[in-house]
């Protein structure tokens, strides 16, 4: 007999875990979470530095790739996505950034009342326990622990902050406080040396309740409708096709790639596209899969005159010492993210707000595919890298189903660097990195720039190198955009899908525009706010 629940949540990722917790909290509703991936109780998921292991591990990762990108000299971009309990929050780099206050005021001004900065701030406070304590901006009683580990960061990070100061960029002690602008140290989602995924913060506590259930290795293939009312979902588990009924709502939280895919597979999308794959259209929503936005990043690499993390993580004895320190005390390098310092800067003084995110890492490593070189195997000499990317790119891409098979990957066209302004911002950012390297604080320790190196000098050469090497920092979003007009948007301000009843999308895909910074925190905020709407 078909099982029945009040709420069926598709995907146990950053958003799905929050919803499972909040919707089951009052004990009155039966909540089911269906997750395509398996357990997150794995050493390399719990251990922060395990990021490098999960990056290509198909046991926990969807391992998507984009189509070849014309403005990246026809390169395809590799897009890891968590396929595991906790979703991408179980495999991400743990940097915690809320975004710029203006991002949310822009969401509101795009026709989404209730989503301005003052509206979302209470949810950002509600979701976190900040290690630095609560104040007007920070929360101290929420499920997600946000750690401040700057005292453990490599000394070169402090030198980076000094160098930025020499160029006139102010130190900001808290990017998630009153203002985002400036340079400083990243806060990370870890606690007691272990990753603080959305699963650890929200789902695992909720699963102790008798009214909250999780089915792992259950890939949803279709949302089921009675006329235009979502009534349940169909999924595949252990090779069997099963279905469950949702008496109140189906909530789609499968992430920015799989949420639009599932809508299209279920007949919600551009009717011509759906018919071309033999899918009977239910609702004409051409915005599904459109408006794709992502952050692109470009790095400069340096050989250093002073020791960096390469010296500690490259030799076998260094790895062993770090491993022992971690196993005994849950401290040290294995408990940290490699992204330790950085900032939010204007790439040019004329820019009206910080438009560039910078990452400074006291390590150099490659993202070479498996077999060539392990991801976090550093170079055999002291080195560090510094990188930039526009926080609010104007390029827009799209993704769509490639066939009617629900188990096949979608076609992804990010359309990176397709606007002149995005190229200009990258170029200004690259120039800024070079200026930073010439400051007294950094030039004193730089032996040489190893990549792209001194042969790349002119604007044209730098742009060509950007096209050859810039790549994603894994923040695809906005593919089921929230907005007032069903001709472009997919959900309304309550995250309800236009044209159908009892179906919401709640995850990174509903962002109207990408936020300035890393997207995990904003996704959790969206889910916290949506949970209140659903319960209301
Ligand atoms: C390598 C990497 C590094 C990152 N680094 C950072 C960082 O440092 N800081 C930061 O803030 N953000 C970072 N991000 C981004 C951030 O983690 C994501 O934006 C966020 O986790 C997305 O949340 P979501 O709920 O939209 O989707 P996800 O967390 O991806 O969750 C979607 C879930 O749905 C499941 N699912 C999908 N399809 C189906 C289906 N058909 N049936 C059942 N289940 C399904 C998936 O398996 C997954 O568990 C990173 C991401 C990656 C991949």
PDB file of N, CA and C and ligand atoms in Angstrom, residues 10-16 34-37 51 55 61-62 64 79-97 189 218-221 235 253-256 258-259 261-262 337 339 359 406 473-476 506-509 517-523, ligand 1:
ATOM      1  N   UNK A  10      12.007  16.561  -1.231  1.00  0.00           N
ATOM      2  CA  UNK A  10      12.902  15.894  -2.188  1.00  0.00           C
ATOM      3  C   UNK A  10      14.301  16.469  -2.017  1.00  0.00           C
ATOM      4  N   UNK A  11      15.234  15.671  -1.484  1.00  0.00           N
ATOM      5  CA  UNK A  11      16.621  16.098  -1.320  1.00  0.00           C
ATOM      6  C   UNK A  11      16.949  16.468   0.108  1.00  0.00           C
ATOM      7  N   UNK A  12      17.970  15.791   0.671  1.00  0.00           N
ATOM      8  CA  UNK A  12      18.425  16.086   2.042  1.00  0.00           C
ATOM      9  C   UNK A  12      19.673  16.955   1.983  1.00  0.00           C
ATOM     10  N   UNK A  13      19.600  18.071   1.221  1.00  0.00           N
ATOM     11  CA  UNK A  13      20.743  18.973   1.114  1.00  0.00           C
ATOM     12  C   UNK A  13      20.625  20.114   2.100  1.00  0.00           C
ATOM     13  N   UNK A  14      21.333  21.206   1.803  1.00  0.00           N
ATOM     14  CA  UNK A  14      21.349  22.350   2.723  1.00  0.00           C
ATOM     15  C   UNK A  14      19.934  22.765   3.077  1.00  0.00           C
ATOM     16  N   UNK A  15      19.055  22.908   2.082  1.00  0.00           N
ATOM     17  CA  UNK A  15      17.693  23.370   2.346  1.00  0.00           C
ATOM     18  C   UNK A  15      16.819  22.248   2.902  1.00  0.00           C
ATOM     19  N   UNK A  16      16.894  21.062   2.312  1.00  0.00           N
ATOM     20  CA  UNK A  16      16.018  19.954   2.706  1.00  0.00           C
ATOM     21  C   UNK A  16      16.181  19.586   4.179  1.00  0.00           C
ATOM     22  N   UNK A  34      13.373  12.288   0.973  1.00  0.00           N
ATOM     23  CA  UNK A  34      13.909  11.305   0.031  1.00  0.00           C
ATOM     24  C   UNK A  34      15.248  11.823  -0.486  1.00  0.00           C
ATOM     25  N   UNK A  35      16.293  11.062  -0.328  1.00  0.00           N
ATOM     26  CA  UNK A  35      17.637  11.516  -0.728  1.00  0.00           C
ATOM     27  C   UNK A  35      18.264  10.487  -1.679  1.00  0.00           C
ATOM     28  N   UNK A  36      18.735  10.979  -2.820  1.00  0.00           N
ATOM     29  CA  UNK A  36      19.326  10.087  -3.829  1.00  0.00           C
ATOM     30  C   UNK A  36      20.633   9.467  -3.346  1.00  0.00           C
ATOM     31  N   UNK A  37      21.370  10.186  -2.504  1.00  0.00           N
ATOM     32  CA  UNK A  37      22.662   9.680  -2.036  1.00  0.00           C
ATOM     33  C   UNK A  37      22.529   8.884  -0.747  1.00  0.00           C
ATOM     34  N   UNK A  51      37.339  17.513   2.192  1.00  0.00           N
ATOM     35  CA  UNK A  51      36.848  18.229   1.002  1.00  0.00           C
ATOM     36  C   UNK A  51      37.553  17.736  -0.261  1.00  0.00           C
ATOM     37  N   UNK A  55      35.679  15.588  -3.489  1.00  0.00           N
ATOM     38  CA  UNK A  55      35.584  16.427  -4.688  1.00  0.00           C
ATOM     39  C   UNK A  55      35.315  15.606  -5.953  1.00  0.00           C
ATOM     40  N   UNK A  61      28.956  12.168  -4.804  1.00  0.00           N
ATOM     41  CA  UNK A  61      29.039  13.354  -5.661  1.00  0.00           C
ATOM     42  C   UNK A  61      28.380  13.067  -7.011  1.00  0.00           C
ATOM     43  N   UNK A  62      27.552  14.022  -7.477  1.00  0.00           N
ATOM     44  CA  UNK A  62      26.900  13.840  -8.785  1.00  0.00           C
ATOM     45  C   UNK A  62      27.891  14.017  -9.943  1.00  0.00           C
ATOM     46  N   UNK A  64      28.896  16.555 -12.073  1.00  0.00           N
ATOM     47  CA  UNK A  64      28.379  17.092 -13.332  1.00  0.00           C
ATOM     48  C   UNK A  64      29.488  17.767 -14.134  1.00  0.00           C
ATOM     49  N   UNK A  79      31.551  20.309 -12.336  1.00  0.00           N
ATOM     50  CA  UNK A  79      30.675  20.804 -11.266  1.00  0.00           C
ATOM     51  C   UNK A  79      30.380  19.691 -10.252  1.00  0.00           C
ATOM     52  N   UNK A  80      31.160  19.613  -9.169  1.00  0.00           N
ATOM     53  CA  UNK A  80      30.781  18.670  -8.112  1.00  0.00           C
ATOM     54  C   UNK A  80      29.482  19.132  -7.443  1.00  0.00           C
ATOM     55  N   UNK A  81      28.677  18.212  -6.984  1.00  0.00           N
ATOM     56  CA  UNK A  81      27.443  18.489  -6.203  1.00  0.00           C
ATOM     57  C   UNK A  81      27.262  17.331  -5.239  1.00  0.00           C
ATOM     58  N   UNK A  82      26.909  17.619  -4.022  1.00  0.00           N
ATOM     59  CA  UNK A  82      26.765  16.550  -3.039  1.00  0.00           C
ATOM     60  C   UNK A  82      25.614  15.609  -3.356  1.00  0.00           C
ATOM     61  N   UNK A  83      25.935  14.321  -3.420  1.00  0.00           N
ATOM     62  CA  UNK A  83      24.896  13.285  -3.572  1.00  0.00           C
ATOM     63  C   UNK A  83      25.021  12.391  -2.345  1.00  0.00           C
ATOM     64  N   UNK A  84      24.579  12.927  -1.232  1.00  0.00           N
ATOM     65  CA  UNK A  84      24.828  12.300   0.069  1.00  0.00           C
ATOM     66  C   UNK A  84      23.939  13.059   1.064  1.00  0.00           C
ATOM     67  N   UNK A  85      23.679  12.438   2.194  1.00  0.00           N
ATOM     68  CA  UNK A  85      22.913  13.147   3.221  1.00  0.00           C
ATOM     69  C   UNK A  85      23.672  14.433   3.603  1.00  0.00           C
ATOM     70  N   UNK A  86      22.964  15.556   3.576  1.00  0.00           N
ATOM     71  CA  UNK A  86      23.621  16.863   3.766  1.00  0.00           C
ATOM     72  C   UNK A  86      23.850  17.573   2.446  1.00  0.00           C
ATOM     73  N   UNK A  87      23.743  16.835   1.342  1.00  0.00           N
ATOM     74  CA  UNK A  87      23.890  17.435   0.010  1.00  0.00           C
ATOM     75  C   UNK A  87      25.231  18.122  -0.141  1.00  0.00           C
ATOM     76  N   UNK A  88      25.235  19.274  -0.790  1.00  0.00           N
ATOM     77  CA  UNK A  88      26.502  19.962  -1.037  1.00  0.00           C
ATOM     78  C   UNK A  88      27.091  20.519   0.259  1.00  0.00           C
ATOM     79  N   UNK A  89      26.282  20.660   1.316  1.00  0.00           N
ATOM     80  CA  UNK A  89      26.864  21.124   2.585  1.00  0.00           C
ATOM     81  C   UNK A  89      27.744  20.042   3.213  1.00  0.00           C
ATOM     82  N   UNK A  90      27.664  18.808   2.684  1.00  0.00           N
ATOM     83  CA  UNK A  90      28.533  17.740   3.179  1.00  0.00           C
ATOM     84  C   UNK A  90      29.848  17.654   2.406  1.00  0.00           C
ATOM     85  N   UNK A  91      29.935  18.355   1.282  1.00  0.00           N
ATOM     86  CA  UNK A  91      31.195  18.270   0.508  1.00  0.00           C
ATOM     87  C   UNK A  91      31.769  19.664   0.216  1.00  0.00           C
ATOM     88  N   UNK A  92      31.182  20.709   0.766  1.00  0.00           N
ATOM     89  CA  UNK A  92      31.643  22.056   0.394  1.00  0.00           C
ATOM     90  C   UNK A  92      32.869  22.482   1.203  1.00  0.00           C
ATOM     91  N   UNK A  93      33.347  23.705   0.895  1.00  0.00           N
ATOM     92  CA  UNK A  93      34.590  24.176   1.524  1.00  0.00           C
ATOM     93  C   UNK A  93      34.324  24.911   2.839  1.00  0.00           C
ATOM     94  N   UNK A  94      33.056  24.934   3.280  1.00  0.00           N
ATOM     95  CA  UNK A  94      32.661  25.365   4.636  1.00  0.00           C
ATOM     96  C   UNK A  94      32.801  26.862   4.923  1.00  0.00           C
ATOM     97  N   UNK A  95      33.150  27.668   3.920  1.00  0.00           N
ATOM     98  CA  UNK A  95      33.235  29.116   4.148  1.00  0.00           C
ATOM     99  C   UNK A  95      31.826  29.635   4.393  1.00  0.00           C
ATOM    100  N   UNK A  96      31.656  30.413   5.461  1.00  0.00           N
ATOM    101  CA  UNK A  96      30.322  30.908   5.791  1.00  0.00           C
ATOM    102  C   UNK A  96      30.212  32.394   5.456  1.00  0.00           C
ATOM    103  N   UNK A  97      29.374  32.719   4.479  1.00  0.00           N
ATOM    104  CA  UNK A  97      29.162  34.108   4.060  1.00  0.00           C
ATOM    105  C   UNK A  97      27.669  34.325   3.818  1.00  0.00           C
ATOM    106  N   UNK A 189      31.963  26.702   8.787  1.00  0.00           N
ATOM    107  CA  UNK A 189      30.951  25.886   9.460  1.00  0.00           C
ATOM    108  C   UNK A 189      31.598  24.573   9.925  1.00  0.00           C
ATOM    109  N   UNK A 218      17.290   6.984  -2.536  1.00  0.00           N
ATOM    110  CA  UNK A 218      15.958   7.039  -3.171  1.00  0.00           C
ATOM    111  C   UNK A 218      15.955   8.229  -4.123  1.00  0.00           C
ATOM    112  N   UNK A 219      16.046   7.947  -5.408  1.00  0.00           N
ATOM    113  CA  UNK A 219      16.107   9.047  -6.384  1.00  0.00           C
ATOM    114  C   UNK A 219      14.722   9.323  -6.949  1.00  0.00           C
ATOM    115  N   UNK A 220      14.240  10.517  -6.680  1.00  0.00           N
ATOM    116  CA  UNK A 220      12.914  10.885  -7.180  1.00  0.00           C
ATOM    117  C   UNK A 220      12.979  11.056  -8.687  1.00  0.00           C
ATOM    118  N   UNK A 221      12.007  10.500  -9.374  1.00  0.00           N
ATOM    119  CA  UNK A 221      12.014  10.543 -10.841  1.00  0.00           C
ATOM    120  C   UNK A 221      10.891  11.421 -11.385  1.00  0.00           C
ATOM    121  N   UNK A 235       9.670   7.491  -6.998  1.00  0.00           N
ATOM    122  CA  UNK A 235      11.124   7.423  -6.854  1.00  0.00           C
ATOM    123  C   UNK A 235      11.623   6.010  -7.113  1.00  0.00           C
ATOM    124  N   UNK A 253      13.641  20.282  -3.012  1.00  0.00           N
ATOM    125  CA  UNK A 253      14.891  20.870  -2.487  1.00  0.00           C
ATOM    126  C   UNK A 253      16.074  20.079  -3.029  1.00  0.00           C
ATOM    127  N   UNK A 254      16.036  19.835  -4.336  1.00  0.00           N
ATOM    128  CA  UNK A 254      17.059  18.975  -4.945  1.00  0.00           C
ATOM    129  C   UNK A 254      18.245  19.777  -5.475  1.00  0.00           C
ATOM    130  N   UNK A 255      18.250  21.089  -5.235  1.00  0.00           N
ATOM    131  CA  UNK A 255      19.395  21.907  -5.638  1.00  0.00           C
ATOM    132  C   UNK A 255      19.212  22.534  -7.002  1.00  0.00           C
ATOM    133  N   UNK A 256      20.137  23.443  -7.339  1.00  0.00           N
ATOM    134  CA  UNK A 256      19.983  24.287  -8.529  1.00  0.00           C
ATOM    135  C   UNK A 256      20.047  23.514  -9.844  1.00  0.00           C
ATOM    136  N   UNK A 258      19.184  19.805 -10.000  1.00  0.00           N
ATOM    137  CA  UNK A 258      18.172  18.751 -10.040  1.00  0.00           C
ATOM    138  C   UNK A 258      16.751  19.250  -9.812  1.00  0.00           C
ATOM    139  N   UNK A 259      16.574  20.396  -9.164  1.00  0.00           N
ATOM    140  CA  UNK A 259      15.196  20.891  -8.990  1.00  0.00           C
ATOM    141  C   UNK A 259      14.564  21.254 -10.338  1.00  0.00           C
ATOM    142  N   UNK A 261      15.455  20.154 -13.191  1.00  0.00           N
ATOM    143  CA  UNK A 261      15.356  18.901 -13.943  1.00  0.00           C
ATOM    144  C   UNK A 261      14.067  18.165 -13.578  1.00  0.00           C
ATOM    145  N   UNK A 262      13.791  18.057 -12.264  1.00  0.00           N
ATOM    146  CA  UNK A 262      12.604  17.314 -11.841  1.00  0.00           C
ATOM    147  C   UNK A 262      11.313  18.008 -12.271  1.00  0.00           C
ATOM    148  N   UNK A 337      39.520  24.837   6.714  1.00  0.00           N
ATOM    149  CA  UNK A 337      39.337  24.957   5.266  1.00  0.00           C
ATOM    150  C   UNK A 337      40.626  25.530   4.701  1.00  0.00           C
ATOM    151  N   UNK A 339      40.591  27.761   2.422  1.00  0.00           N
ATOM    152  CA  UNK A 339      40.271  29.177   2.180  1.00  0.00           C
ATOM    153  C   UNK A 339      40.230  29.887   3.522  1.00  0.00           C
ATOM    154  N   UNK A 359      39.983  35.203  -2.472  1.00  0.00           N
ATOM    155  CA  UNK A 359      40.369  34.089  -1.600  1.00  0.00           C
ATOM    156  C   UNK A 359      41.890  34.035  -1.560  1.00  0.00           C
ATOM    157  N   UNK A 406      14.925  10.090 -16.360  1.00  0.00           N
ATOM    158  CA  UNK A 406      15.179  10.858 -15.138  1.00  0.00           C
ATOM    159  C   UNK A 406      16.546  10.578 -14.522  1.00  0.00           C
ATOM    160  N   UNK A 473      33.478  28.420  -8.772  1.00  0.00           N
ATOM    161  CA  UNK A 473      33.666  28.118  -7.350  1.00  0.00           C
ATOM    162  C   UNK A 473      32.394  27.475  -6.791  1.00  0.00           C
ATOM    163  N   UNK A 474      31.652  26.829  -7.649  1.00  0.00           N
ATOM    164  CA  UNK A 474      30.607  25.866  -7.234  1.00  0.00           C
ATOM    165  C   UNK A 474      29.381  26.491  -6.589  1.00  0.00           C
ATOM    166  N   UNK A 475      28.927  27.607  -7.143  1.00  0.00           N
ATOM    167  CA  UNK A 475      27.739  28.251  -6.585  1.00  0.00           C
ATOM    168  C   UNK A 475      26.591  28.374  -7.598  1.00  0.00           C
ATOM    169  N   UNK A 476      26.296  27.362  -8.423  1.00  0.00           N
ATOM    170  CA  UNK A 476      25.193  27.520  -9.365  1.00  0.00           C
ATOM    171  C   UNK A 476      23.894  27.807  -8.618  1.00  0.00           C
ATOM    172  N   UNK A 506      12.293  24.982  -2.672  1.00  0.00           N
ATOM    173  CA  UNK A 506      13.034  25.681  -1.609  1.00  0.00           C
ATOM    174  C   UNK A 506      14.480  25.220  -1.672  1.00  0.00           C
ATOM    175  N   UNK A 507      15.323  25.979  -2.284  1.00  0.00           N
ATOM    176  CA  UNK A 507      16.767  25.702  -2.312  1.00  0.00           C
ATOM    177  C   UNK A 507      17.452  26.840  -3.063  1.00  0.00           C
ATOM    178  N   UNK A 508      18.710  26.639  -3.450  1.00  0.00           N
ATOM    179  CA  UNK A 508      19.483  27.698  -4.108  1.00  0.00           C
ATOM    180  C   UNK A 508      18.871  28.112  -5.442  1.00  0.00           C
ATOM    181  N   UNK A 509      18.067  27.243  -6.016  1.00  0.00           N
ATOM    182  CA  UNK A 509      17.520  27.539  -7.346  1.00  0.00           C
ATOM    183  C   UNK A 509      16.528  28.700  -7.310  1.00  0.00           C
ATOM    184  N   UNK A 517      28.890  36.184  -2.544  1.00  0.00           N
ATOM    185  CA  UNK A 517      29.666  35.292  -1.681  1.00  0.00           C
ATOM    186  C   UNK A 517      29.168  33.869  -1.785  1.00  0.00           C
ATOM    187  N   UNK A 518      29.581  33.059  -0.824  1.00  0.00           N
ATOM    188  CA  UNK A 518      29.297  31.623  -0.853  1.00  0.00           C
ATOM    189  C   UNK A 518      27.822  31.381  -0.537  1.00  0.00           C
ATOM    190  N   UNK A 519      27.264  30.332  -1.091  1.00  0.00           N
ATOM    191  CA  UNK A 519      25.799  30.233  -1.153  1.00  0.00           C
ATOM    192  C   UNK A 519      25.149  29.313  -0.110  1.00  0.00           C
ATOM    193  N   UNK A 520      25.947  28.615   0.701  1.00  0.00           N
ATOM    194  CA  UNK A 520      25.338  27.691   1.661  1.00  0.00           C
ATOM    195  C   UNK A 520      24.511  28.438   2.721  1.00  0.00           C
ATOM    196  N   UNK A 521      25.082  29.462   3.314  1.00  0.00           N
ATOM    197  CA  UNK A 521      24.366  30.229   4.351  1.00  0.00           C
ATOM    198  C   UNK A 521      23.067  30.820   3.820  1.00  0.00           C
ATOM    199  N   UNK A 522      23.121  31.518   2.675  1.00  0.00           N
ATOM    200  CA  UNK A 522      21.867  32.057   2.114  1.00  0.00           C
ATOM    201  C   UNK A 522      20.821  30.979   1.817  1.00  0.00           C
ATOM    202  N   UNK A 523      21.264  29.786   1.412  1.00  0.00           N
ATOM    203  CA  UNK A 523      20.307  28.701   1.131  1.00  0.00           C
ATOM    204  C   UNK A 523      19.619  28.262   2.419  1.00  0.00           C
TER     205      UNK A 523
HETATM  206  C1  LIG B   1      32.776  21.607  -3.962  1.00  0.00           C
HETATM  207  C2  LIG B   1      31.863  22.666  -3.403  1.00  0.00           C
HETATM  208  C3  LIG B   1      32.389  23.661  -2.582  1.00  0.00           C
HETATM  209  C4  LIG B   1      31.542  24.641  -2.041  1.00  0.00           C
HETATM  210  N1  LIG B   1      32.046  25.512  -1.125  1.00  0.00           N
HETATM  211  C5  LIG B   1      31.184  26.326  -0.445  1.00  0.00           C
HETATM  212  C6  LIG B   1      31.634  27.079   0.661  1.00  0.00           C
HETATM  213  O1  LIG B   1      32.798  27.033   1.059  1.00  0.00           O
HETATM  214  N2  LIG B   1      30.725  27.872   1.302  1.00  0.00           N
HETATM  215  C7  LIG B   1      29.419  27.957   0.905  1.00  0.00           C
HETATM  216  O2  LIG B   1      28.650  28.721   1.498  1.00  0.00           O
HETATM  217  N3  LIG B   1      28.978  27.249  -0.148  1.00  0.00           N
HETATM  218  C8  LIG B   1      29.813  26.411  -0.809  1.00  0.00           C
HETATM  219  N4  LIG B   1      29.341  25.624  -1.816  1.00  0.00           N
HETATM  220  C9  LIG B   1      27.945  25.807  -2.260  1.00  0.00           C
HETATM  221  C10 LIG B   1      26.892  25.315  -1.274  1.00  0.00           C
HETATM  222  O3  LIG B   1      27.326  24.160  -0.607  1.00  0.00           O
HETATM  223  C11 LIG B   1      25.592  25.069  -2.046  1.00  0.00           C
HETATM  224  O4  LIG B   1      25.170  26.259  -2.665  1.00  0.00           O
HETATM  225  C12 LIG B   1      24.449  24.582  -1.152  1.00  0.00           C
HETATM  226  O5  LIG B   1      24.853  23.484  -0.383  1.00  0.00           O
HETATM  227  C13 LIG B   1      23.262  24.196  -2.040  1.00  0.00           C
HETATM  228  O6  LIG B   1      22.193  23.784  -1.241  1.00  0.00           O
HETATM  229  P1  LIG B   1      20.879  23.158  -1.917  1.00  0.00           P
HETATM  230  O7  LIG B   1      19.981  22.795  -0.801  1.00  0.00           O
HETATM  231  O8  LIG B   1      20.387  24.096  -2.954  1.00  0.00           O
HETATM  232  O9  LIG B   1      21.374  21.878  -2.707  1.00  0.00           O
HETATM  233  P2  LIG B   1      22.228  20.639  -2.207  1.00  0.00           P
HETATM  234  O10 LIG B   1      22.838  20.893  -0.868  1.00  0.00           O
HETATM  235  O11 LIG B   1      23.136  20.264  -3.311  1.00  0.00           O
HETATM  236  O12 LIG B   1      21.130  19.512  -1.957  1.00  0.00           O
HETATM  237  C14 LIG B   1      20.400  18.860  -2.940  1.00  0.00           C
HETATM  238  C15 LIG B   1      20.150  17.453  -2.451  1.00  0.00           C
HETATM  239  O13 LIG B   1      19.149  16.859  -3.247  1.00  0.00           O
HETATM  240  C16 LIG B   1      19.544  15.546  -3.583  1.00  0.00           C
HETATM  241  N5  LIG B   1      18.875  15.200  -4.837  1.00  0.00           N
HETATM  242  C17 LIG B   1      19.069  15.744  -6.053  1.00  0.00           C
HETATM  243  N6  LIG B   1      18.244  15.171  -6.956  1.00  0.00           N
HETATM  244  C18 LIG B   1      17.509  14.266  -6.289  1.00  0.00           C
HETATM  245  C19 LIG B   1      16.489  13.365  -6.680  1.00  0.00           C
HETATM  246  N7  LIG B   1      16.063  13.296  -7.940  1.00  0.00           N
HETATM  247  N8  LIG B   1      15.946  12.549  -5.731  1.00  0.00           N
HETATM  248  C20 LIG B   1      16.377  12.619  -4.437  1.00  0.00           C
HETATM  249  N9  LIG B   1      17.345  13.452  -4.023  1.00  0.00           N
HETATM  250  C21 LIG B   1      17.897  14.272  -4.944  1.00  0.00           C
HETATM  251  C22 LIG B   1      21.044  15.650  -3.728  1.00  0.00           C
HETATM  252  O14 LIG B   1      21.666  14.388  -3.674  1.00  0.00           O
HETATM  253  C23 LIG B   1      21.387  16.569  -2.565  1.00  0.00           C
HETATM  254  O15 LIG B   1      21.579  15.859  -1.376  1.00  0.00           O
HETATM  255  C24 LIG B   1      30.158  24.647  -2.381  1.00  0.00           C
HETATM  256  C25 LIG B   1      29.635  23.640  -3.193  1.00  0.00           C
HETATM  257  C26 LIG B   1      30.463  22.645  -3.683  1.00  0.00           C
HETATM  258  C27 LIG B   1      29.861  21.565  -4.533  1.00  0.00           C
END
